[in-house]
Coordinates of C-alpha atoms and ligand atoms in Angstrom, one line a residue:
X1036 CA -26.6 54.5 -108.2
X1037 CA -25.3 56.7 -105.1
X1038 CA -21.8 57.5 -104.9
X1039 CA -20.1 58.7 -101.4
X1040 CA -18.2 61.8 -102.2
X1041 CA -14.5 61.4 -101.4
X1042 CA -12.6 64.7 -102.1
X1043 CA -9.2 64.5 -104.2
X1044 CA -6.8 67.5 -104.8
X1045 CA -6.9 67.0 -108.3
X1046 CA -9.6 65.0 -109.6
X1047 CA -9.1 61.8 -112.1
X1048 CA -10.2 61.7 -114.8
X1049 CA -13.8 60.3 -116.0
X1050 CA -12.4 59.3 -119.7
X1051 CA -9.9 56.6 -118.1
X1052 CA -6.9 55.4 -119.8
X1053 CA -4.8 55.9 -117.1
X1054 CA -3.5 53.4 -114.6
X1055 CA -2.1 56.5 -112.7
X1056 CA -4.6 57.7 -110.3
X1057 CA -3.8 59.5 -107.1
X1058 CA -4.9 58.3 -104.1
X1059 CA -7.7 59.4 -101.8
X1060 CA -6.5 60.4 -98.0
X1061 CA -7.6 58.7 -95.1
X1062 CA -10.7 61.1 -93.5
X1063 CA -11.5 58.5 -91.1
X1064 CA -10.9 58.8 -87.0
X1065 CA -10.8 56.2 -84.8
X1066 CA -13.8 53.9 -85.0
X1067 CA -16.0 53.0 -81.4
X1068 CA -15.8 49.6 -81.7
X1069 CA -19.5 47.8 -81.1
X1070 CA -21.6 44.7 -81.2
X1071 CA -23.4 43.9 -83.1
X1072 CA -22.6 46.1 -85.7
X1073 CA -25.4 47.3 -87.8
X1074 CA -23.7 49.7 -90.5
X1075 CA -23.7 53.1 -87.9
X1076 CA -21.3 55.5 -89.0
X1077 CA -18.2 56.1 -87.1
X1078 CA -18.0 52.4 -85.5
X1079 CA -16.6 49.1 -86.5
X1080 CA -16.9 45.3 -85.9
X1081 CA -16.2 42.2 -86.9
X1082 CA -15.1 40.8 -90.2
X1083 CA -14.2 37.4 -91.4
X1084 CA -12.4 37.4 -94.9
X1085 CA -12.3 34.0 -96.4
X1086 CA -9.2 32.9 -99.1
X1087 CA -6.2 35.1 -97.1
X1088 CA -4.0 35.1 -100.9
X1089 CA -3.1 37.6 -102.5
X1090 CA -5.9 39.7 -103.0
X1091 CA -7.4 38.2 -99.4
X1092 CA -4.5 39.3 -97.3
X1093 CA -3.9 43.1 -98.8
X1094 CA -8.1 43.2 -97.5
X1095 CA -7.3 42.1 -94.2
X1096 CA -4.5 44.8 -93.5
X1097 CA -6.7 46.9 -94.9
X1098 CA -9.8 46.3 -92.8
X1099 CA -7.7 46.1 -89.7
X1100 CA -5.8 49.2 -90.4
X1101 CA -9.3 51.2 -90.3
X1102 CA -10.2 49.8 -86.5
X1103 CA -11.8 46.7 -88.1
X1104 CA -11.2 43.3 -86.4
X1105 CA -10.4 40.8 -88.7
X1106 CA -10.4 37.2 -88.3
X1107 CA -8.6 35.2 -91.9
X1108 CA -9.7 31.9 -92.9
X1109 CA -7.7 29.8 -95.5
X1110 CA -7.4 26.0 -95.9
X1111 CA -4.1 26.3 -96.3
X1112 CA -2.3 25.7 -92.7
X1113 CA 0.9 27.3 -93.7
X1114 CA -1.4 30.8 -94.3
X1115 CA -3.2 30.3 -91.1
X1116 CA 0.0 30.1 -89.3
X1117 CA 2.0 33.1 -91.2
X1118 CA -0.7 35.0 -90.0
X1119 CA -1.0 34.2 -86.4
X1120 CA 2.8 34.5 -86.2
X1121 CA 2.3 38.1 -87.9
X1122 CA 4.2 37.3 -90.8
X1123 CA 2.9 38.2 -94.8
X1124 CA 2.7 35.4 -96.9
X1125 CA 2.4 36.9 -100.5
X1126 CA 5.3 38.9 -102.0
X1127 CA 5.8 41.0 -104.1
X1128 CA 3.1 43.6 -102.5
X1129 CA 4.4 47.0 -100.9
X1130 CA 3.6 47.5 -97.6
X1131 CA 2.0 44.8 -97.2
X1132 CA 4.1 43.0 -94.6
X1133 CA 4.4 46.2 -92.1
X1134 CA 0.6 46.1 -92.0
X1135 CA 0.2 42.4 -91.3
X1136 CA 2.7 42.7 -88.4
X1137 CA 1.0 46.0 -87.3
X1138 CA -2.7 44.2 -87.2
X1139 CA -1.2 41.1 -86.0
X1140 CA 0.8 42.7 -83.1
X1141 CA -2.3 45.6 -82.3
X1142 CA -4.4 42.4 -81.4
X1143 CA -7.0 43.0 -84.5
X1144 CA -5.8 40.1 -87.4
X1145 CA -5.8 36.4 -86.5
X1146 CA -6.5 33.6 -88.3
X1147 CA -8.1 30.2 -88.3
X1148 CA -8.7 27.3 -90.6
X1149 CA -12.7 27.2 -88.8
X1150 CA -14.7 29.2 -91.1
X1151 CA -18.0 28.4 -89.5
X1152 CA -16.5 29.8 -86.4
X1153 CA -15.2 32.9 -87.9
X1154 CA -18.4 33.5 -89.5
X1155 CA -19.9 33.4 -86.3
X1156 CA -18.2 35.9 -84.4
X1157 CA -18.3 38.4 -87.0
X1158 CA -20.8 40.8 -88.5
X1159 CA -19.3 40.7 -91.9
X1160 CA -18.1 37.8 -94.0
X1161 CA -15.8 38.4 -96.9
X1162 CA -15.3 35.6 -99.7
X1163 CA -12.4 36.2 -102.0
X1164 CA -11.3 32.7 -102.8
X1165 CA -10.8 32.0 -106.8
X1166 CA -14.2 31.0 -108.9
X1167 CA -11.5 29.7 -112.5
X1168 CA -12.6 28.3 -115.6
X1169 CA -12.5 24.4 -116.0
X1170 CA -11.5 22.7 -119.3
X1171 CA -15.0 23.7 -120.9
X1172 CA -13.9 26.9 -120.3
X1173 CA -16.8 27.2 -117.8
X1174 CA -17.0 28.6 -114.3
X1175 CA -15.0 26.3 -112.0
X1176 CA -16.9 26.9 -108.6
X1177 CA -15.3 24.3 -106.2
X1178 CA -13.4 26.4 -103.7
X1179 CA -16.1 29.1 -103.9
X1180 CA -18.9 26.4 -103.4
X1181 CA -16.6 25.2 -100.5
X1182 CA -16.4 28.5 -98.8
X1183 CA -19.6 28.7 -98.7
X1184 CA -20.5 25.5 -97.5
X1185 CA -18.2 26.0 -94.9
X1186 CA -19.4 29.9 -93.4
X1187 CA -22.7 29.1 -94.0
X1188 CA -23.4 27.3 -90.9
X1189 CA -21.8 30.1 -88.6
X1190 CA -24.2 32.7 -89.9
X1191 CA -26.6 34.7 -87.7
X1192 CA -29.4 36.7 -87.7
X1193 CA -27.5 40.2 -89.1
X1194 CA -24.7 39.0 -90.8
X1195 CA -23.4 40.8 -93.7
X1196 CA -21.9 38.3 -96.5
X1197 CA -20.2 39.8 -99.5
X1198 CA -18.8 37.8 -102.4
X1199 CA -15.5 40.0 -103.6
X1200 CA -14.4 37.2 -106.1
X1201 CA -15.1 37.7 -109.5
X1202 CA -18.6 36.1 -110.6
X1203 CA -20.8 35.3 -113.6
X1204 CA -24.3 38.0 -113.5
X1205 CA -26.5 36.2 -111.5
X1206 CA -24.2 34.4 -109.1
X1207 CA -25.1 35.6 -106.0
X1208 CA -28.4 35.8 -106.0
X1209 CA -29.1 32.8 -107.9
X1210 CA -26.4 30.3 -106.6
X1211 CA -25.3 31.4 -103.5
X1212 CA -28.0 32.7 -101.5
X1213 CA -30.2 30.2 -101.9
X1214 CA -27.4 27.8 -100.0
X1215 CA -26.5 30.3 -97.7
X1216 CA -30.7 30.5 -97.0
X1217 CA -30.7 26.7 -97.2
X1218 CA -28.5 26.3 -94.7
X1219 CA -29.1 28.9 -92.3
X1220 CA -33.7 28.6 -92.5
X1221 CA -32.4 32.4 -92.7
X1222 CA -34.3 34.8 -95.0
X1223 CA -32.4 37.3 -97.2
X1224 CA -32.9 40.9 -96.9
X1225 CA -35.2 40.0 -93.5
X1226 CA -31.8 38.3 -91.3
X1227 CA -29.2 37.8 -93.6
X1228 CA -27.8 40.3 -96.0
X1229 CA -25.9 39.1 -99.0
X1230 CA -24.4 41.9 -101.7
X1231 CA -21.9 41.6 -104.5
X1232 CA -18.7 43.8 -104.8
X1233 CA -15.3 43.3 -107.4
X1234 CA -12.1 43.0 -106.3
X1235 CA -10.5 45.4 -108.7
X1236 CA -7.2 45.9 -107.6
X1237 CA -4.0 45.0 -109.7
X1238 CA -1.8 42.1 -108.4
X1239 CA 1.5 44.0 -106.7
X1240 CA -0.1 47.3 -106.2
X1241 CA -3.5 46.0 -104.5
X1242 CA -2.8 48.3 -101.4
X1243 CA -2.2 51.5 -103.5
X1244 CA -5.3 50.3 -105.7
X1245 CA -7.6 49.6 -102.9
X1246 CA -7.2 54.2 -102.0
X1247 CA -7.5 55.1 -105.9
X1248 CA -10.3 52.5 -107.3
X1249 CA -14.0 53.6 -106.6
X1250 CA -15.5 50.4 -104.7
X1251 CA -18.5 48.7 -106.5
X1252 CA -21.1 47.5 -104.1
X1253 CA -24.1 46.1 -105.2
X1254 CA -26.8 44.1 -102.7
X1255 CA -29.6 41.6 -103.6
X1256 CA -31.9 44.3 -101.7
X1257 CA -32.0 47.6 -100.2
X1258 CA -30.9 46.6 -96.6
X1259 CA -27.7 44.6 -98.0
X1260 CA -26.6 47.6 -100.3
X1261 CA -26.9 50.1 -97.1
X1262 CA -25.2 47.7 -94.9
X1263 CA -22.5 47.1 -97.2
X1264 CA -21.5 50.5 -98.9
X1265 CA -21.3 51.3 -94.9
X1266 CA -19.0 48.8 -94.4
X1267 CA -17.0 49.5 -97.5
X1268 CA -17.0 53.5 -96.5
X1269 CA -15.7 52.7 -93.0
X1270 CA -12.5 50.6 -94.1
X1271 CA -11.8 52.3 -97.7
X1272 CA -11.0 56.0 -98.1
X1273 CA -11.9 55.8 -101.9
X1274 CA -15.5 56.2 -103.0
X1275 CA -18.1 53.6 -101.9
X1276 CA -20.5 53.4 -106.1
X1277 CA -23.6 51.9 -104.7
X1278 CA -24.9 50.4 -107.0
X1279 CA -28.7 49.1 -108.5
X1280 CA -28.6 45.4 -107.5
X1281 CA -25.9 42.6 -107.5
X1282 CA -26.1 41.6 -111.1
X1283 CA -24.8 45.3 -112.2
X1284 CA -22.1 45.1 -109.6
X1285 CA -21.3 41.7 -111.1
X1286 CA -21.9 42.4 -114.7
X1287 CA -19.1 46.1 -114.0
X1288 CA -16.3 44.0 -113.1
X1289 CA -17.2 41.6 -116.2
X1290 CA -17.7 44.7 -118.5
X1291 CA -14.4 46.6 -117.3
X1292 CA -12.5 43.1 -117.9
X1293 CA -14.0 41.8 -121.1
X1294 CA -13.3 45.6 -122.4
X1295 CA -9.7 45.2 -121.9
X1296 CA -9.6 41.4 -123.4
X1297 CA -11.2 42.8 -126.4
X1298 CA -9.4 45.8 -126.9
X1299 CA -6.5 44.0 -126.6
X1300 CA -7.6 42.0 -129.1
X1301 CA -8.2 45.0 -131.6
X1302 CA -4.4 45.8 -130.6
X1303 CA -3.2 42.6 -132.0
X1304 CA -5.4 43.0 -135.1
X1305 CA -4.0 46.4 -135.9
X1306 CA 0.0 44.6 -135.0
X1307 CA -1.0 41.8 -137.6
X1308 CA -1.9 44.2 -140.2
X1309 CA 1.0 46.6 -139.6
X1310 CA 3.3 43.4 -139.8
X1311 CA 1.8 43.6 -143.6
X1312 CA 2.2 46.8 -144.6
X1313 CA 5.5 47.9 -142.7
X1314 CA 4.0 50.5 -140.4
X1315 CA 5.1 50.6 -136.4
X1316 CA 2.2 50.3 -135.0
X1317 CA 3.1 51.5 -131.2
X1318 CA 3.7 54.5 -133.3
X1319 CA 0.0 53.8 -134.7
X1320 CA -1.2 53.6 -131.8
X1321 CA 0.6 56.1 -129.5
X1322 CA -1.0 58.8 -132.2
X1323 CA -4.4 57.3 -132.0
X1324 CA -4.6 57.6 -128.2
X1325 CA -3.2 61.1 -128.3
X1326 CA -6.7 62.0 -128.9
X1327 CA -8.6 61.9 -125.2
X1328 CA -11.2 59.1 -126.6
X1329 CA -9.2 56.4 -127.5
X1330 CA -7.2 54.4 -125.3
X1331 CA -5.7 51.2 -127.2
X1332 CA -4.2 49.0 -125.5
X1333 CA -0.9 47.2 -126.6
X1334 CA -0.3 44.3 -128.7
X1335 CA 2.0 41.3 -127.4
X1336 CA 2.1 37.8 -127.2
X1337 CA -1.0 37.0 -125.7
X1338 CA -3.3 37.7 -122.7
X1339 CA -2.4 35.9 -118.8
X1340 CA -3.3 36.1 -115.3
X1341 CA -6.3 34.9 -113.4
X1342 CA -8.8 37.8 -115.0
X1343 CA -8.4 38.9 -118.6
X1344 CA -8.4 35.5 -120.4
X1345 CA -11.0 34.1 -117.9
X1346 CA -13.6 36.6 -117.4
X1347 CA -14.6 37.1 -120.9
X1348 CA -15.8 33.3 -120.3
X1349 CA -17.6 33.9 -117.4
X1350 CA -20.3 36.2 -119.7
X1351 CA -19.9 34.2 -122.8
X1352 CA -21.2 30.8 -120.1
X1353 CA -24.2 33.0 -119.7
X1354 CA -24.4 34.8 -123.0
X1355 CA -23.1 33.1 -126.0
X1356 CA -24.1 35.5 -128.6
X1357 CA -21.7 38.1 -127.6
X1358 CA -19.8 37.4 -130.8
X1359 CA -17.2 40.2 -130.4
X1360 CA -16.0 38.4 -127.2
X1361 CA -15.4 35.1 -128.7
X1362 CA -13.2 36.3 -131.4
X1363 CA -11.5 38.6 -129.4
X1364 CA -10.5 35.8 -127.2
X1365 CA -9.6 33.4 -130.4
X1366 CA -7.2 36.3 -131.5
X1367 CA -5.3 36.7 -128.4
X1368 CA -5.1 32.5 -127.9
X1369 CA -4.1 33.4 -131.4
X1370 CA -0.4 35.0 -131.3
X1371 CA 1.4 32.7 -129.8
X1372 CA 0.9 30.7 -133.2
X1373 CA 1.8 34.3 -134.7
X1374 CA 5.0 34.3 -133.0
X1375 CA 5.6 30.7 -133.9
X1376 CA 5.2 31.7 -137.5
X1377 CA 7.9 34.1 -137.4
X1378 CA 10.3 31.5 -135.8
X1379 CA 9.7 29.4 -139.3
X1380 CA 9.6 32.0 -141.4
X1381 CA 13.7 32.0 -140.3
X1382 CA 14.7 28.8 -139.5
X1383 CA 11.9 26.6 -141.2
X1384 CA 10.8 23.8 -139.3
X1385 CA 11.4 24.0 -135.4
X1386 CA 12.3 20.3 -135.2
X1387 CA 15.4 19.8 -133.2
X1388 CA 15.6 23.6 -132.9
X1389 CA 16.9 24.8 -129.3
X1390 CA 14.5 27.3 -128.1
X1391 CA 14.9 30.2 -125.5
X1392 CA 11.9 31.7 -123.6
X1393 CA 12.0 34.3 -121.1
X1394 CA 9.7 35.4 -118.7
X1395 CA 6.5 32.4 -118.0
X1396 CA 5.2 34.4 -115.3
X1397 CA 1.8 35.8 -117.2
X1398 CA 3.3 38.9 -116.5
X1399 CA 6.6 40.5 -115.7
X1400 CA 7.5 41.5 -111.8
X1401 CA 4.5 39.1 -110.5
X1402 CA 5.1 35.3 -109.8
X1403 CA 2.3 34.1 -110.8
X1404 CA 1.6 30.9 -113.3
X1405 CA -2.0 31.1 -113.7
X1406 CA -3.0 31.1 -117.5
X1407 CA 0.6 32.6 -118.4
X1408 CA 1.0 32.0 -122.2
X1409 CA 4.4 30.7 -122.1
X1410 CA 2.3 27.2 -120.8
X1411 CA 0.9 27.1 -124.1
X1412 CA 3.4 28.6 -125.9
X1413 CA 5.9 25.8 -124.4
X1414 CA 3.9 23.2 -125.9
X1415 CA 3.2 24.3 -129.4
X1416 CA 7.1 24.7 -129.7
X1417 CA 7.9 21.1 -128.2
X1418 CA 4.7 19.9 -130.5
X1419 CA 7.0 21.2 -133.3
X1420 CA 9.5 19.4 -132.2
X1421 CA 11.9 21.8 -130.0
X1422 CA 14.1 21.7 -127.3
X1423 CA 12.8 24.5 -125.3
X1424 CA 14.9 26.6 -122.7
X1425 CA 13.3 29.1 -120.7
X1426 CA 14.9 31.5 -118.0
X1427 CA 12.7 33.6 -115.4
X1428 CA 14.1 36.0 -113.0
X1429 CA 11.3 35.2 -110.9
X1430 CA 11.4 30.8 -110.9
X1431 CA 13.5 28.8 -109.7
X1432 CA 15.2 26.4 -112.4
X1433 CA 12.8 24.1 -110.8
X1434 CA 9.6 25.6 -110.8
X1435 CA 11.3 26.5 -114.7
X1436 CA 11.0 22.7 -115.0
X1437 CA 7.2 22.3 -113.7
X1438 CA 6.8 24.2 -116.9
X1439 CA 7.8 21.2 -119.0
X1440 CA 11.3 24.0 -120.0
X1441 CA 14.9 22.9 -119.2
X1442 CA 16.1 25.8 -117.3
X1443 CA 18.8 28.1 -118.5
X1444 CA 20.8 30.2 -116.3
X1445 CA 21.4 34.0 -117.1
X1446 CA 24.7 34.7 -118.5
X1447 CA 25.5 30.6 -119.1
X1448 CA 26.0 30.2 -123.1
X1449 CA 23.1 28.7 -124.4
X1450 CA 22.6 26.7 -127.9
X1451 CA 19.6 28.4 -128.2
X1452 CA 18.7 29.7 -132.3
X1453 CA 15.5 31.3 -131.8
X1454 CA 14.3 33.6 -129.0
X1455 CA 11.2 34.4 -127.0
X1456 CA 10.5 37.0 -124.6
X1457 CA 7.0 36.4 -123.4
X1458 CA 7.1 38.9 -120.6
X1459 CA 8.7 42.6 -121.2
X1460 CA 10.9 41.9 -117.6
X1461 CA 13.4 45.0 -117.5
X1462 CA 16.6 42.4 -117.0
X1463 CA 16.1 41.1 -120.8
X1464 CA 17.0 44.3 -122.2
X1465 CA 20.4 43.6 -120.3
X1466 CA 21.3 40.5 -122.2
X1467 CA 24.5 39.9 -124.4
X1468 CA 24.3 38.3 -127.6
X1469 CA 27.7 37.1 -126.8
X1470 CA 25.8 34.2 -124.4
X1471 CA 23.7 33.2 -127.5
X1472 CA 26.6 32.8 -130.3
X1473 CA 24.2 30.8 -132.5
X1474 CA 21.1 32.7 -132.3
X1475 CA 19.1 33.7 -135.5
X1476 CA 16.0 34.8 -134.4
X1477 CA 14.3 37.0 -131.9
X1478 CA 10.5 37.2 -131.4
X1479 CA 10.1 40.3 -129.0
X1480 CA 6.7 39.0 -127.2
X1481 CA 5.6 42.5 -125.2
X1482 CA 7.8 45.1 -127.9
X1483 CA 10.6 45.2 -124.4
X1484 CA 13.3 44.7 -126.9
X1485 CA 12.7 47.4 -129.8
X1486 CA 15.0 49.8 -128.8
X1487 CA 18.0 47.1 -127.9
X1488 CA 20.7 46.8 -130.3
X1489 CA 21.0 43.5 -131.9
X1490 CA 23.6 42.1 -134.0
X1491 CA 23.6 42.4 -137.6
X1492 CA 22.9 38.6 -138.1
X1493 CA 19.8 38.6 -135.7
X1494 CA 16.0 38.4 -137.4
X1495 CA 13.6 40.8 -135.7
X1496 CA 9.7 40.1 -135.6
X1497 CA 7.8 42.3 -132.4
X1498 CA 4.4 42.4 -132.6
X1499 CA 3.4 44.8 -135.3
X1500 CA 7.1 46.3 -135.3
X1501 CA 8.9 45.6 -138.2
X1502 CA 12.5 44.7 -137.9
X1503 CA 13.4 47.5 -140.6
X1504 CA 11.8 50.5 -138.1
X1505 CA 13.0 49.5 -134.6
X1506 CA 13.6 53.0 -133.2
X1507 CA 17.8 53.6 -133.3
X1508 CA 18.2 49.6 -132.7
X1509 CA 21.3 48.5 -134.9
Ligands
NAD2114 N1 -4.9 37.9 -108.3 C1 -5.3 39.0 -108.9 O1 -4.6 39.7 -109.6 C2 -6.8 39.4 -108.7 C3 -7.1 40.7 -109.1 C4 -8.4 41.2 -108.9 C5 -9.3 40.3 -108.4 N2 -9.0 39.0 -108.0 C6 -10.1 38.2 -107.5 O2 -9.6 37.5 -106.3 C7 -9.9 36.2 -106.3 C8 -8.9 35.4 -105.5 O3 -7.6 35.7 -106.1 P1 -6.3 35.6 -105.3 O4 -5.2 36.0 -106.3 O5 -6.4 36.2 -104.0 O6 -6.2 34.0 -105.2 P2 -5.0 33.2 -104.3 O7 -4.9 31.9 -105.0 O8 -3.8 34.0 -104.1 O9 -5.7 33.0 -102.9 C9 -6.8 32.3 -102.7 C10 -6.8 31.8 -101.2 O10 -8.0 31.1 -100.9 C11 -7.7 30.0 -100.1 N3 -8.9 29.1 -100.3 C12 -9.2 28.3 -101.3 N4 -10.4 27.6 -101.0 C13 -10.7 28.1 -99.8 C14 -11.8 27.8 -98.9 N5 -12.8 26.9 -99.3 N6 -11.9 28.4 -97.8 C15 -11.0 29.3 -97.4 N7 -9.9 29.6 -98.1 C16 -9.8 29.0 -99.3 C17 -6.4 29.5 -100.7 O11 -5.8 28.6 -99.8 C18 -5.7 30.8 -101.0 O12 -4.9 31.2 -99.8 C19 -9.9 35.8 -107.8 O13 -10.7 34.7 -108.1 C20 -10.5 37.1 -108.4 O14 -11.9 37.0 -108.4 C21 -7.7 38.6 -108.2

């Protein structure tokens, strides 16, 4: 493994735990723009990134804002055409929009719906288009499979292709290059290089990430892991970890993932057992990590978002046995019936019961839908026969009703009896009971509400907080 030396003024550190890292300064001067580009330090080229979303678009400000040109592919006309009219499609991501507009307006971001011809003007090609699960929980790879397809017959002799997206060990070298070789009657490692390396970065602060997270690179040979931890040192001023060979690249975004889902996991095992025996556990826990080697994480309502729940999968399609990461993924699917529990434990059957949730977003301040809990969550409670409300200060009351929720308005009364926050969103700790006249219950989904006073008639449950040690709440 080599790792570029980046110098920080005070160094991270190495036993993790913290999402605070500072962020490594730009070293880099003005790049001598060349062609072809062969990995020289001190120049730059050409780069088509393909899937311009959210993780896609922070990369292409990015690559442009260190001397890179960068041509964006999508499928999706209304990206192709924010882009070209130097406009940021994806919210929620500071900074993100100034640097669009500067790349678009300094001549070096376009973008184009032709991937084969984007591939063929440029000397790198950058996939980042989503690889899900389907409803076998295994690797969904249509739109990657797509991409491919569709750069494959723009590559040349010399390019540079580098899958970013998340992938099961083995992916690249065992999938994808062989239809990338297919197609081409190119050779890798002899006229086409083809290297692995994670998107890391954390939805909302991807540009911040992307100078604080060391960048995993990993090639299926010696020539592809040069070429591309020299592209990755020339358009990120964090440190470039080459790595042994695509499948430990692959298998370090897998590991760091799967670590979180399971310790997660441990979290909500140590919440359901402090539940029994009337101990807080965030005070449990906040002890424990108090000592520099543990770090565990917090319990709550379940696990979203396009990486936690999913990536665990990705190793179990390819290595079953890991027993720890099946249960670990049963327990956190697991609490939403946990918090259902409490509900009855209060009211007794949830038939005809109106229910309130807030937040669906699988996380709080990020509009994003993909394997939120409250999907899930909304259907056990309408299985049980409720009338479920929900209220996001991110959704529309539309987009509240593509949930299969009726939407309730902030501050309207609401017949709601039982409560659920299923994202800790900082507005919740605002409301007032006075809206909810005949609530009984509140299941506190992320621990947001602890320290908020309730009224005297309102059943707590948080996730391994009992109601009778909520810190100052009544
Ligand atoms: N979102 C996150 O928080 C996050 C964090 C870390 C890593 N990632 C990685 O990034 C990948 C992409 O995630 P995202 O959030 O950017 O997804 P996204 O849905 O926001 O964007 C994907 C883009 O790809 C485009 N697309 C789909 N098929 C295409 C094709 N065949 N050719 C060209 N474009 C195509 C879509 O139109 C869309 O604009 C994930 O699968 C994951 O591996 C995501």
């Amino acid at each position: 493994m080599t790792v570029t030396t980046r110098t920080l003024a005070a160094a991270p550190s190495m036993l993790g735990g913290t999402i605070e890292l500072p962020a490594y300064p730009c070293t880099h001067s003005t790049p001598r723009r060349i062609s072809p580009w062969i990995g020289e330090p001190g120049t730059s080229g050409t780069v088509a990134v393909v899937g311009a979303g959210k993780m896609g678009l922070p990369l292409c400000g990015q690559f442009a804002g260190h001397g890179w040109r960068v041509i964006a592919v999508d499928i999706a006309p209304a990206v192709v055409d924010a882009i070209n009219a130097g406009r940021s499609h994806v919210d929620g991501e500071p900074g993100l929009d100034e640097l669009v507009a500067r790349a678009h307006a300094d001549g070096l971001l376009s973008a184009t719906l032709d991937a084969a011809a984007a591939a063929a003007e440029a000397d790198v090609v950058v996939l980042i288009v989503p690889v899900m699960l389907d409803d076998e929980q295994q690797p969904d790879y249509r739109y990657m499979d797509a991409a491919v397809g569709s750069v494959a017959p723009g590559l040349h002799a010399g390019s540079l292709v580098v899958f970013e997206t998340t992938l099961p060990v083995g992916d690249t070298r065992g999938r994808f290059a062989p239809r990338l070789e297919e197609v081409t009657g190119l050779r890798s490692e002899e006229s086409l290089l083809v290297a692995f390396s994670p998107e890391r970065l954390y939805s909302g602060h991807a540009l911040a990430n992307l100078a604080q997270y060391p960048k995993l690179v990993g090639g299926l040979g010696e020539e592809s892991r040069r070429r591309a931890a020299a592209f990755y040192g020339s358009v990120l001023d964090a440190p470039v970890v080459a790595m042994s060979s695509a499948e430990a690249a692959e298998f370090s975004k897998l590991a760091d993932t799967t670590y979180r889902d399971v310790n997660i996991a441990l979290a909500n095992e140590y919440a359901r057992y402090a539940d029994r025996v009337g101990v807080d556990v965030q005070e449990v826990i906040a002890a424990a990590n108090s000592q520099p080697y543990s770090h565990i994480h917090q319990p709550g309502i379940g696990v979203g978002g396009h990486c936690i729940p999913v990536y665990p999968h990705f190793l179990l399609s390819r290595a079953p046995e890991m027993e720890l990461v099946a249960v670990s993924r049963r327990v956190n699917d697991g609490q939403i019936g946990i918090a259902i529990k409490a509900l009855q434990k209060e009211l007794g059957s949830l038939d005809g019961v109106d229910v309130l949730v807030l937040g669906l977003t699988y996380r709080d301040g990020v509009k994003e839908l993909a394997y939120s809990r409250a999907l899930p969550l909304i259907e056990r409670l309408t299985f049980h026969g409720a009338t479920v409300w929900a209220c996001d200060p991110l959704l529309s009351p539309a987009e509240v009703e593509r949930c299969a929720a009726r939407p309730w308005t902030w501050g309207e009364p609401s017949p709601a009896k039982a409560m659920i926050t299923q994202t800790a969103d900082p507005l919740f700790r605002t409301i007032d009971w006075a809206w909810l006249p005949d609530l009984r219950v509140v299941y506190d989904g992320r621990n947001s509400l602890r320290t908020v006073a309730l009224p005297e008639s309102l059943a707590y449950h948080g996730a391994g907080v009992p109601a009778a040690l909520r810190a100052g709440a009544r």
